[in-house]
Short mmCIF file of C-alpha atoms in Angstrom, two decimals:
data_model
loop_
_atom_site.label_atom_id
_atom_site.label_comp_id
_atom_site.label_asym_id
_atom_site.label_seq_id
_atom_site.Cartn_x
_atom_site.Cartn_y
_atom_site.Cartn_z
CA MET A 1 166.49 204.52 215.06
CA SER A 2 163.19 202.83 215.77
CA ALA A 3 161.72 200.73 212.97
CA VAL A 4 158.24 202.17 213.43
CA GLU A 5 157.20 205.35 215.19
CA ILE A 6 153.61 206.49 215.51
CA ARG A 7 152.60 209.75 217.19
CA GLY A 8 149.02 210.92 217.58
CA LEU A 9 147.76 208.78 214.71
CA ARG A 10 144.12 209.25 213.78
CA LYS A 11 142.01 207.82 211.00
CA SER A 12 138.39 208.64 210.29
CA TYR A 13 136.01 207.06 207.81
CA GLY A 14 133.33 209.70 207.41
CA SER A 15 132.05 210.41 210.89
CA PHE A 16 133.45 207.17 212.31
CA GLU A 17 136.87 207.46 213.92
CA ALA A 18 138.56 204.06 213.61
CA VAL A 19 141.87 205.14 215.14
CA ARG A 20 141.65 207.78 217.85
CA GLY A 21 145.11 209.16 218.51
CA ILE A 22 147.61 206.39 219.16
CA ASP A 23 151.33 206.43 219.95
CA LEU A 24 153.53 203.39 219.37
CA THR A 25 157.20 202.66 218.92
CA VAL A 26 158.63 199.44 217.55
CA GLU A 27 162.37 198.96 217.93
CA THR A 28 164.56 197.43 215.25
CA GLY A 29 164.81 193.65 215.60
CA GLU A 30 161.75 193.42 217.79
CA VAL A 31 158.67 191.22 217.35
CA PHE A 32 155.79 193.49 218.15
CA ALA A 33 152.17 192.37 218.38
CA LEU A 34 149.15 194.64 218.09
CA LEU A 35 146.41 192.76 219.86
CA GLY A 36 142.75 193.57 219.92
CA PRO A 37 139.24 192.41 219.11
CA ASN A 38 137.77 192.66 215.63
CA GLY A 39 136.96 196.27 214.82
CA ALA A 40 139.50 197.67 217.28
CA GLY A 41 141.40 199.50 214.53
CA LYS A 42 144.34 197.10 214.18
CA THR A 43 144.09 196.58 210.44
CA THR A 44 143.50 200.28 209.81
CA THR A 45 146.66 201.03 211.79
CA VAL A 46 148.81 198.43 210.07
CA GLU A 47 147.50 199.43 206.63
CA ILE A 48 148.50 203.02 207.29
CA LEU A 49 152.01 201.77 208.13
CA GLU A 50 152.03 199.71 204.93
CA GLY A 51 150.97 202.70 202.83
CA HIS A 52 147.61 201.22 201.86
CA ARG A 53 145.68 203.91 203.71
CA GLN A 54 146.20 207.63 204.26
CA ARG A 55 146.04 208.85 207.84
CA SER A 56 143.71 211.63 208.92
CA ALA A 57 146.16 213.10 211.45
CA GLY A 58 149.38 212.37 213.30
CA ASP A 59 152.95 211.42 212.40
CA VAL A 60 154.07 208.03 211.15
CA SER A 61 157.60 206.93 210.37
CA VAL A 62 158.43 203.49 208.98
CA LEU A 63 162.18 202.85 208.60
CA GLY A 64 162.55 206.62 208.55
CA HIS A 65 160.05 207.10 205.70
CA ASP A 66 156.52 208.41 205.55
CA PRO A 67 154.59 205.39 204.19
CA GLY A 68 151.87 207.67 202.79
CA ARG A 69 154.27 208.86 200.10
CA HIS A 70 154.64 205.44 198.44
CA GLU A 71 158.39 205.70 198.09
CA ARG A 72 160.02 202.82 196.30
CA ALA A 73 162.99 203.09 198.66
CA LEU A 74 160.73 202.16 201.58
CA LYS A 75 158.92 199.36 199.77
CA GLU A 76 162.27 197.78 198.93
CA ARG A 77 162.91 197.32 202.65
CA MET A 78 159.58 195.97 203.88
CA GLY A 79 157.40 192.93 203.30
CA ILE A 80 153.67 192.70 203.77
CA VAL A 81 151.35 189.79 204.44
CA LEU A 82 147.79 191.02 204.05
CA GLN A 83 144.73 189.36 205.54
CA GLN A 84 143.72 188.07 202.14
CA THR A 85 145.75 186.33 199.48
CA GLY A 86 146.26 187.85 196.08
CA VAL A 87 148.60 185.89 193.85
CA ASP A 88 148.45 184.86 190.19
CA GLU A 89 146.76 181.47 190.29
CA TYR A 90 148.28 180.05 187.13
CA LEU A 91 151.92 180.51 188.07
CA THR A 92 153.85 178.02 190.17
CA VAL A 93 155.04 178.85 193.67
CA ARG A 94 158.58 179.23 192.39
CA GLU A 95 157.55 181.47 189.50
CA VAL A 96 155.54 183.74 191.79
CA VAL A 97 158.42 184.13 194.25
CA GLN A 98 160.89 184.66 191.42
CA MET A 99 158.66 187.28 189.79
CA VAL A 100 158.33 189.24 193.03
CA ALA A 101 162.01 188.81 193.94
CA GLY A 102 162.84 190.68 190.73
CA TYR A 103 161.15 193.81 192.09
CA TYR A 104 163.78 194.15 194.84
CA PRO A 105 167.38 195.28 194.65
CA ALA A 106 168.79 192.54 196.92
CA PRO A 107 166.35 189.63 197.06
CA ARG A 108 166.87 186.53 199.17
CA ASP A 109 167.57 183.29 197.30
CA VAL A 110 164.26 182.07 195.83
CA ASP A 111 164.56 178.48 197.03
CA GLU A 112 165.62 179.61 200.49
CA VAL A 113 162.53 181.82 200.70
CA ILE A 114 160.31 178.92 199.63
CA GLY A 115 161.93 176.77 202.30
CA LEU A 116 161.44 179.45 204.97
CA ALA A 117 157.74 179.58 204.11
CA GLY A 118 157.55 175.79 204.36
CA LEU A 119 156.62 175.25 200.71
CA GLY A 120 159.63 173.18 199.61
CA GLU A 121 157.46 170.30 198.42
CA GLN A 122 155.03 172.56 196.58
CA ARG A 123 157.60 174.69 194.80
CA ASP A 124 156.66 173.54 191.30
CA GLN A 125 152.92 173.39 191.89
CA ARG A 126 150.62 176.04 190.53
CA VAL A 127 149.11 178.29 193.14
CA ASN A 128 145.56 177.26 192.17
CA LYS A 129 146.36 173.66 193.17
CA LEU A 130 147.32 174.61 196.74
CA SER A 131 145.20 174.39 199.88
CA GLY A 132 144.05 177.53 201.67
CA GLY A 133 146.79 177.23 204.28
CA GLN A 134 149.44 176.71 201.62
CA LYS A 135 148.23 179.81 199.76
CA ARG A 136 148.75 181.80 202.96
CA ARG A 137 152.33 180.54 202.94
CA VAL A 138 152.72 181.73 199.37
CA ASP A 139 151.70 185.11 200.75
CA LEU A 140 154.44 184.84 203.32
CA ALA A 141 156.98 183.69 200.74
CA VAL A 142 156.08 186.67 198.54
CA ALA A 143 156.52 189.01 201.51
CA LEU A 144 159.96 187.50 202.22
CA ALA A 145 161.16 187.47 198.62
CA GLY A 146 162.84 190.87 198.85
CA ASP A 147 164.65 189.99 202.09
CA PRO A 148 162.88 192.81 203.98
CA GLU A 149 164.15 194.33 207.22
CA LEU A 150 160.61 194.88 208.40
CA LEU A 151 157.73 192.49 208.00
CA PHE A 152 154.05 193.26 208.53
CA LEU A 153 151.85 190.27 209.29
CA ASP A 154 148.15 191.08 209.51
CA GLU A 155 146.40 188.25 211.39
CA PRO A 156 148.78 185.70 209.89
CA THR A 157 147.16 182.60 211.38
CA THR A 158 143.45 183.42 211.22
CA GLY A 159 141.70 180.37 209.80
CA PHE A 160 144.66 178.02 210.43
CA ASP A 161 144.25 174.66 212.14
CA PRO A 162 146.24 174.26 215.39
CA SER A 163 149.20 172.47 213.82
CA ALA A 164 149.44 174.96 210.97
CA ARG A 165 149.43 177.75 213.56
CA ARG A 166 152.31 176.16 215.43
CA GLN A 167 154.24 175.84 212.17
CA ALA A 168 153.56 179.46 211.35
CA TRP A 169 154.81 180.45 214.78
CA GLU A 170 158.02 178.53 214.20
CA THR A 171 158.43 180.38 210.91
CA VAL A 172 157.95 183.74 212.62
CA ARG A 173 160.46 182.80 215.32
CA GLY A 174 162.90 181.77 212.60
CA LEU A 175 162.48 185.16 210.94
CA ALA A 176 162.96 186.95 214.24
CA SER A 177 166.21 185.04 214.76
CA LEU A 178 167.37 186.38 211.38
CA GLY A 179 167.10 189.84 212.92
CA LYS A 180 163.92 190.94 211.14
CA THR A 181 161.64 193.45 212.77
CA ILE A 182 158.16 191.97 212.80
CA PHE A 183 154.93 193.88 213.31
CA LEU A 184 152.01 191.52 213.65
CA THR A 185 148.37 191.96 214.45
CA THR A 186 146.33 189.21 216.01
CA HIS A 187 143.27 188.60 218.09
CA PHE A 188 144.80 185.50 219.65
CA MET A 189 146.29 186.09 223.08
CA ASP A 190 148.39 182.93 222.97
CA GLU A 191 149.86 184.01 219.64
CA ALA A 192 150.90 187.41 221.00
CA GLN A 193 152.28 185.78 224.13
CA ALA A 194 154.15 183.11 222.19
CA LEU A 195 155.74 185.38 219.60
CA ALA A 196 155.95 188.98 220.71
CA ASP A 197 158.79 190.65 222.59
CA ARG A 198 156.39 193.48 223.27
CA LEU A 199 152.74 194.00 222.61
CA ALA A 200 150.07 196.64 222.64
CA ILE A 201 146.41 196.03 223.29
CA MET A 202 144.11 198.08 221.13
CA ALA A 203 140.42 198.54 221.73
CA ASP A 204 137.97 200.93 220.19
CA GLY A 205 140.62 202.88 218.31
CA ARG A 206 142.90 203.43 221.29
CA ILE A 207 145.94 201.75 222.80
CA VAL A 208 144.81 200.59 226.24
CA ALA A 209 148.08 198.95 227.33
CA THR A 210 151.63 198.34 226.10
CA GLY A 211 154.53 196.31 227.42
CA THR A 212 155.79 192.76 227.56
CA ALA A 213 153.19 190.07 228.29
CA ASN A 214 154.60 189.76 231.81
CA GLU A 215 154.40 193.49 232.41
CA LEU A 216 150.81 193.59 231.24
CA ILE A 217 149.81 190.72 233.47
CA GLY A 218 151.72 192.15 236.40
CA ALA A 219 150.51 195.71 235.88
CA SER A 220 146.90 194.80 236.32
CA THR A 221 145.76 193.50 239.70
CA PRO A 222 148.63 191.30 240.92
CA SER A 223 146.31 188.54 241.98
CA THR A 224 146.34 184.78 241.87
CA HIS A 225 143.60 182.90 240.16
CA VAL A 226 142.11 179.75 241.75
CA HIS A 227 139.79 177.48 239.85
CA PHE A 228 138.01 174.29 241.02
CA ARG A 229 134.93 172.15 240.55
CA LEU A 230 132.64 170.63 243.14
CA VAL A 231 130.27 167.68 242.79
CA ASP A 232 126.65 168.72 242.28
CA GLY A 233 124.78 169.80 245.37
CA VAL A 234 127.83 170.99 247.31
CA GLU A 235 127.98 174.72 247.94
CA PRO A 236 131.38 176.43 248.09
CA PRO A 237 132.53 178.08 251.33
CA ALA A 238 131.45 181.63 252.07
CA GLY A 239 133.88 184.44 252.80
CA LEU A 240 136.59 183.61 250.28
CA GLY A 241 135.12 185.59 247.41
CA VAL A 242 134.28 182.48 245.39
CA HIS A 243 132.18 183.11 242.33
CA ALA A 244 130.57 180.68 239.95
CA ALA A 245 132.00 180.40 236.46
CA ALA A 246 130.92 178.05 233.67
CA SER A 247 130.31 174.72 235.51
CA ALA A 248 133.05 175.55 238.02
CA TYR A 249 134.08 178.02 240.71
CA GLU A 250 136.75 180.69 240.61
CA LEU A 251 138.25 183.17 242.96
CA GLU A 252 140.90 185.86 242.82
CA THR A 253 143.19 186.48 245.75
CA THR A 254 146.19 188.61 246.64
CA GLU A 255 147.00 186.23 249.52
CA PRO A 256 147.22 182.86 247.79
CA THR A 257 148.86 181.02 250.72
CA ARG A 258 146.18 181.97 253.22
CA THR A 259 143.30 181.53 250.80
CA LEU A 260 144.41 178.10 249.63
CA HIS A 261 144.96 177.02 253.19
CA GLU A 262 141.43 178.06 254.14
CA LEU A 263 139.93 176.51 251.02
CA THR A 264 141.62 173.14 251.43
CA ALA A 265 140.89 173.14 255.18
CA TRP A 266 137.22 173.68 254.36
CA ALA A 267 137.28 170.85 251.80
CA LEU A 268 138.95 168.41 254.22
CA SER A 269 136.57 169.16 257.06
CA ALA A 270 133.52 169.02 254.76
CA GLY A 271 134.83 165.82 253.18
CA VAL A 272 134.51 167.10 249.58
CA GLU A 273 137.02 166.94 246.77
CA LEU A 274 138.24 170.06 244.91
CA HIS A 275 138.12 168.61 241.42
CA ASP A 276 140.32 170.11 238.66
CA LEU A 277 141.99 172.42 241.17
CA GLU A 278 144.12 174.97 239.39
CA VAL A 279 146.17 177.73 240.88
CA GLY A 280 147.81 180.24 238.61
CA ARG A 281 148.39 183.84 237.98
CA ARG A 282 146.00 185.73 235.76
CA SER A 283 146.50 184.92 232.13
CA LEU A 284 147.06 187.48 229.42
CA GLU A 285 143.59 186.56 228.26
CA ASP A 286 142.08 187.73 231.55
CA VAL A 287 143.97 191.01 231.29
CA TYR A 288 142.98 191.42 227.69
CA LEU A 289 139.30 190.75 228.33
CA GLN A 290 139.28 193.17 231.24
CA LEU A 291 141.07 195.95 229.34
CA THR A 292 139.04 195.62 226.17
CA ALA A 293 135.79 195.44 228.16
CA ASP A 294 136.78 198.60 230.07
CA ALA A 295 137.51 200.37 226.80
CA GLU A 296 134.16 199.42 225.39
CA SER A 297 132.19 200.56 228.42
CA ASP A 298 134.04 203.91 228.28
CA ALA A 299 133.23 204.39 224.63
CA PRO A 300 130.33 206.58 223.57
CA ALA A 301 127.30 204.57 222.55
CA GLY A 302 127.20 203.48 218.93
CA ALA A 303 130.89 204.05 218.31
CA ALA A 304 131.88 200.40 218.30
CA SER A 305 132.08 198.84 214.88
CA MET B 1 165.87 196.54 187.50
CA SER B 2 164.55 199.65 185.81
CA GLY B 3 160.80 200.20 185.54
CA ALA B 4 160.89 199.52 181.79
CA ALA B 5 162.75 196.22 182.26
CA LEU B 6 160.26 195.22 184.97
CA ALA B 7 157.35 196.05 182.64
CA LEU B 8 158.81 193.82 179.92
CA ARG B 9 159.39 191.06 182.44
CA GLN B 10 155.79 191.47 183.62
CA ILE B 11 154.56 190.88 180.04
CA GLY B 12 156.45 187.58 180.12
CA TYR B 13 154.75 186.45 183.32
CA GLU B 14 151.35 187.56 182.06
CA ASN B 15 151.95 185.56 178.91
CA ARG B 16 152.99 182.48 180.84
CA ALA B 17 149.92 182.65 183.08
CA PHE B 18 147.66 183.18 180.03
CA TRP B 19 148.73 179.98 178.29
CA ARG B 20 148.43 178.00 181.52
CA ASN B 21 144.66 178.25 181.17
CA PRO B 22 144.15 176.52 177.80
CA PRO B 23 140.34 176.66 177.71
CA ALA B 24 140.42 180.42 178.26
CA ALA B 25 143.17 180.82 175.67
CA PHE B 26 141.36 178.61 173.14
CA PHE B 27 138.08 180.50 173.36
CA THR B 28 139.83 183.87 173.23
CA PHE B 29 140.83 182.92 169.68
CA ALA B 30 137.90 180.67 168.75
CA PHE B 31 135.21 183.18 169.67
CA PRO B 32 135.88 185.74 166.89
CA LEU B 33 136.37 182.93 164.34
CA LEU B 34 133.02 181.46 165.35
CA PHE B 35 131.39 184.83 164.69
CA MET B 36 133.07 184.96 161.30
CA VAL B 37 131.78 181.52 160.32
CA ILE B 38 128.23 182.28 161.48
CA PHE B 39 128.09 185.65 159.71
CA ASN B 40 129.37 184.14 156.51
CA VAL B 41 126.75 181.41 156.68
CA LEU B 42 124.02 183.97 157.37
CA PHE B 43 125.07 186.62 154.87
CA GLY B 44 126.78 184.51 152.18
CA ALA B 45 130.43 184.12 151.30
CA ASP B 46 130.54 187.60 149.69
CA ALA B 47 130.21 188.99 153.17
CA ALA B 48 133.67 187.64 154.09
CA ARG B 49 135.42 190.70 152.66
CA PHE B 50 133.43 192.82 155.13
CA PHE B 51 133.59 190.46 158.08
CA THR B 52 137.31 189.74 157.88
CA PRO B 53 138.33 193.31 158.85
CA ALA B 54 135.18 193.75 160.97
CA ILE B 55 135.96 190.73 163.11
CA MET B 56 139.57 191.93 163.43
CA VAL B 57 138.12 195.06 165.02
CA PHE B 58 135.89 192.97 167.24
CA GLY B 59 138.87 190.80 168.24
CA VAL B 60 141.11 193.74 169.10
CA VAL B 61 138.39 195.45 171.15
CA THR B 62 137.63 192.19 172.97
CA ALA B 63 141.28 191.38 173.69
CA THR B 64 142.04 194.85 175.01
CA TYR B 65 139.01 196.79 176.28
CA THR B 66 136.79 193.88 177.37
CA ASN B 67 139.63 191.71 178.61
CA LEU B 68 141.39 194.39 180.66
CA ALA B 69 138.21 195.85 182.15
CA MET B 70 137.25 192.37 183.37
CA THR B 71 140.59 190.89 184.42
CA VAL B 72 141.88 194.02 186.13
CA THR B 73 138.61 194.27 188.08
CA ILE B 74 138.94 190.62 189.10
CA ALA B 75 142.59 191.10 190.08
CA ARG B 76 141.54 194.09 192.18
CA ASP B 77 138.81 192.10 193.92
CA GLU B 78 141.20 189.22 194.58
CA GLY B 79 143.68 191.57 196.23
CA ILE B 80 146.37 191.06 193.60
CA LEU B 81 146.58 194.79 192.88
CA LYS B 82 146.71 195.69 196.57
CA ARG B 83 149.51 193.20 197.13
CA LEU B 84 151.51 194.63 194.22
CA ARG B 85 151.00 198.11 195.62
CA GLY B 86 153.00 197.00 198.66
CA THR B 87 156.00 195.94 196.57
CA PRO B 88 158.57 198.19 194.86
CA LEU B 89 157.11 197.34 191.42
CA PRO B 90 155.99 200.72 190.01
CA GLY B 91 152.25 200.68 189.40
CA TRP B 92 152.68 201.83 185.82
CA ALA B 93 155.10 198.97 185.12
CA TYR B 94 152.48 196.46 186.19
CA LEU B 95 149.82 198.10 184.03
CA VAL B 96 152.15 198.36 181.05
CA GLY B 97 152.76 194.64 181.51
CA ARG B 98 149.03 193.93 181.42
CA ILE B 99 148.45 196.23 178.44
CA GLY B 100 151.48 194.89 176.57
CA HIS B 101 150.22 191.36 176.91
CA ALA B 102 146.70 192.36 175.85
CA ILE B 103 148.11 194.04 172.74
CA LEU B 104 150.15 190.94 171.85
CA ILE B 105 147.02 188.79 172.09
CA ALA B 106 145.09 191.34 170.01
CA LEU B 107 147.74 191.28 167.28
CA LEU B 108 147.81 187.49 167.28
CA LEU B 109 144.03 187.51 166.88
CA VAL B 110 144.27 189.85 163.91
CA VAL B 111 146.78 187.53 162.26
CA ILE B 112 144.55 184.51 162.88
CA VAL B 113 141.42 186.27 161.57
CA GLY B 114 143.30 187.57 158.50
CA ALA B 115 144.70 184.12 157.76
CA PHE B 116 141.30 182.50 158.29
CA GLY B 117 139.66 185.01 155.96
CA ALA B 118 142.30 184.39 153.29
CA LEU B 119 142.36 180.62 153.54
CA ALA B 120 138.69 179.85 154.19
CA TYR B 121 137.02 182.60 152.17
CA GLY B 122 139.69 183.77 149.75
CA VAL B 123 139.78 187.30 151.12
CA ASP B 124 143.16 188.64 150.01
CA VAL B 125 145.39 190.13 152.66
CA PRO B 126 146.03 193.80 151.71
CA TRP B 127 149.82 193.57 152.05
CA VAL B 128 150.34 196.98 150.43
CA HIS B 129 148.76 198.60 153.47
CA LEU B 130 150.71 196.55 156.00
CA ALA B 131 152.55 199.47 157.59
CA ALA B 132 149.34 201.50 157.89
CA ILE B 133 147.49 198.47 159.27
CA VAL B 134 150.12 197.97 161.96
CA LEU B 135 149.91 201.67 162.84
CA VAL B 136 146.11 201.59 163.15
CA LEU B 137 146.23 198.38 165.17
CA ALA B 138 148.87 199.72 167.54
CA VAL B 139 147.00 202.98 168.17
CA ALA B 140 143.66 201.22 168.53
CA ALA B 141 144.96 198.47 170.82
CA ALA B 142 146.61 201.05 173.09
CA ALA B 143 143.53 203.30 173.09
CA PHE B 144 141.09 200.50 173.88
CA SER B 145 143.43 199.22 176.59
CA ALA B 146 143.40 202.64 178.24
CA LEU B 147 139.61 202.80 177.99
CA GLY B 148 139.35 199.31 179.50
CA LEU B 149 141.52 200.32 182.45
CA ALA B 150 139.44 203.46 182.94
CA LEU B 151 136.25 201.40 182.92
CA SER B 152 137.64 198.94 185.47
CA GLY B 153 138.02 201.85 187.87
CA LEU B 154 134.31 202.57 187.51
CA ILE B 155 133.14 198.96 187.92
CA PRO B 156 132.18 198.44 191.58
CA ASN B 157 133.08 194.74 191.83
CA ALA B 158 134.01 191.68 189.79
CA ASP B 159 130.45 190.29 189.81
CA ALA B 160 129.22 193.42 188.06
CA ALA B 161 132.05 193.42 185.51
CA PRO B 162 130.59 191.24 182.70
CA ALA B 163 127.24 193.05 182.67
CA ILE B 164 128.80 196.51 182.71
CA VAL B 165 131.51 195.72 180.17
CA ASN B 166 129.06 194.15 177.71
CA ALA B 167 126.57 196.98 178.14
CA THR B 168 129.26 199.53 177.30
CA ILE B 169 130.70 197.78 174.27
CA LEU B 170 128.09 195.63 172.47
CA PRO B 171 125.64 198.44 171.56
CA VAL B 172 128.61 200.52 170.44
CA LEU B 173 129.85 197.72 168.19
CA PHE B 174 126.34 197.29 166.74
CA ILE B 175 126.41 200.86 165.41
CA SER B 176 130.07 200.87 164.36
CA ASN B 177 130.18 198.92 161.09
CA VAL B 178 131.37 195.83 162.89
CA PHE B 179 128.45 193.44 163.11
CA PHE B 180 126.10 195.33 160.82
CA GLN B 181 126.90 197.62 157.92
CA MET B 182 125.85 201.18 158.64
CA ASP B 183 124.96 201.96 154.99
CA ASN B 184 121.23 202.06 155.68
CA ALA B 185 121.36 203.58 159.14
CA PRO B 186 119.44 206.83 159.75
CA ASP B 187 121.64 209.93 159.56
CA TRP B 188 121.43 210.73 163.25
CA LEU B 189 122.63 207.26 164.21
CA ASP B 190 125.40 207.50 161.65
CA ALA B 191 126.41 210.82 163.22
CA VAL B 192 126.42 209.32 166.71
CA SER B 193 128.49 206.42 165.51
CA HIS B 194 131.07 208.79 164.01
CA VAL B 195 131.83 210.10 167.48
CA LEU B 196 132.89 206.65 168.64
CA PRO B 197 136.39 205.16 168.35
CA THR B 198 135.01 201.79 167.29
CA ARG B 199 133.43 203.30 164.16
CA HIS B 200 136.69 204.93 163.12
CA PHE B 201 138.66 201.79 163.87
CA ALA B 202 136.22 199.73 161.77
CA ASP B 203 136.20 202.24 158.91
CA ALA B 204 140.00 202.26 158.83
CA MET B 205 140.21 198.48 158.75
CA LEU B 206 137.41 198.16 156.18
CA GLY B 207 139.23 200.73 154.05
CA PHE B 208 142.34 198.54 153.95
CA TYR B 209 140.13 195.80 152.54
CA GLY B 210 138.77 198.19 149.89
CA LEU B 211 135.42 198.93 151.54
CA GLY B 212 133.76 202.18 152.59
CA ASP B 213 134.80 205.85 152.41
CA THR B 214 138.45 205.39 153.26
CA ALA B 215 139.05 202.67 150.69
CA GLY B 216 142.36 203.12 148.93
CA ALA B 217 143.07 206.44 150.69
CA GLY B 218 146.45 205.41 152.12
CA VAL B 219 147.00 206.10 155.80
CA PRO B 220 143.61 206.98 157.40
CA TRP B 221 144.91 209.86 159.54
CA LEU B 222 141.47 211.16 160.52
CA GLU B 223 140.47 207.76 161.89
CA ILE B 224 143.78 207.32 163.66
CA GLY B 225 143.41 210.79 165.16
CA VAL B 226 139.94 210.12 166.54
CA ILE B 227 141.00 206.79 168.02
CA ALA B 228 144.08 208.40 169.56
CA LEU B 229 141.94 211.18 171.06
CA TRP B 230 139.75 208.57 172.73
CA GLY B 231 142.91 206.86 173.91
CA VAL B 232 144.11 210.06 175.56
CA MET B 233 140.74 210.48 177.25
CA GLY B 234 141.04 206.86 178.37
CA VAL B 235 144.45 207.50 179.93
CA VAL B 236 143.16 210.61 181.73
CA ALA B 237 140.08 208.74 182.98
CA ALA B 238 142.17 205.74 184.03
CA MET B 239 144.48 208.00 186.04
CA ARG B 240 141.45 209.62 187.64
CA PHE B 241 139.39 206.48 188.38
CA PHE B 242 141.87 203.61 188.69
CA ARG B 243 141.83 201.92 192.10
CA TRP B 244 144.21 199.42 193.67
CA GLU B 245 141.76 198.11 196.21
CA PRO B 246 138.25 196.66 196.11
CA ARG B 247 135.47 199.08 196.88
CA ARG B 248 134.18 198.54 200.42
#
């Protein structure tokens, strides 16, 4: 059975439709990322799965339960990290995890949970003495306390510094290796690419693409991306489809061998250097920007939030 | 664990967190005593027999109604309630934990005020009424807790909580035989005040100390009944208005 199944999900706030009929399936044991810009409907979707919001239409199944019914049997099997922290400030990390562990029938060992969240050194500190990043980890520890099969992470690294993000990624990978199903939302492409087995891109309340990162990159124009800089005053060659990008030049080609040959031949004969020359396939970020931009231009005026 | 066991456990955690903030804990108990001292200075030591039970009423209302309306609103704004909603802890078990702790603090306050009245002002503790006192306190603490929870559902956000909570309770206490005796109040105001649970709570407590209409009348069933009725309305309103998430 799939861990999460969504069919025709819709959610309206008054006249504004935040989620406009989406279908998604997340398999057991999978790390799934829901990627999209702010206001795309990601949090609304994940909060419906968590039971925090009621859907307007459609079918939702989480571990075989309807999350809208607030069944204890479902809550015993899932863990939630919300976008914002909410933990008793005057209890220690260990006390908070122990308190929450008691809500579950088969909790994971408290100290092991604290270790998984990377809070071993802070275990006896009160939550109000912790830094912002450490409080986010308390959130994670609380979500792990019940040893859930399914974990929801809503923008888990927003506001983290780069090293804290890397640590959080390692934690998520560790959880995935324990066989947990992980449903995460993010607006960072690299995060989705680094963590997710499969991802869906959401824009303007709709799913605009699903698949592995490689599939998404391959499914859009299978082109190669060339990037270079020229010294001031030198104009790039005509006829190769070169376009100016921020202080550099870029081109897309489906014939990279021929195009590079022509470009370097031009540079040699003109006696100019192709500074910072980069050749690569399109990144997930390019695909993402293109798909989300397409979705926005299709949307009726005034519908974007 | 069963819901009841979880609720008891929750009281323990609430209690632990409460004492971890000593300034807050200190002023929770010092505040009513400060009122008692000031009133006795202003109105003379004879007033202690009135103010001992009156400040007990004030303390219980503060520790339950005021405290829960404020702290539950803050917990909601901080996302603590929303987070709990995502765990298997039954919502009622959490709230029973909060209420249970509030009632314990209220009872401790009553003991402190009673002891202070006896030791500092020689106001004898009416031990003969102990069982009735405990009954009144239990019903009142539960009723004012329910009303506090109901109010928190109506408060839009934590910033608005102190203003709204004070506006709903201070004027009510002023006309309820708590800060001022209602002996000389106009009839219409006296009638209004008799609709309120605070007035009946105060009259019951004053009666135990030999003051007012219910003095020496045994168990003040009428007062208990009115307070309980308000408590039931509080429970109904709390179920109708309580929210787990901040208002957006």
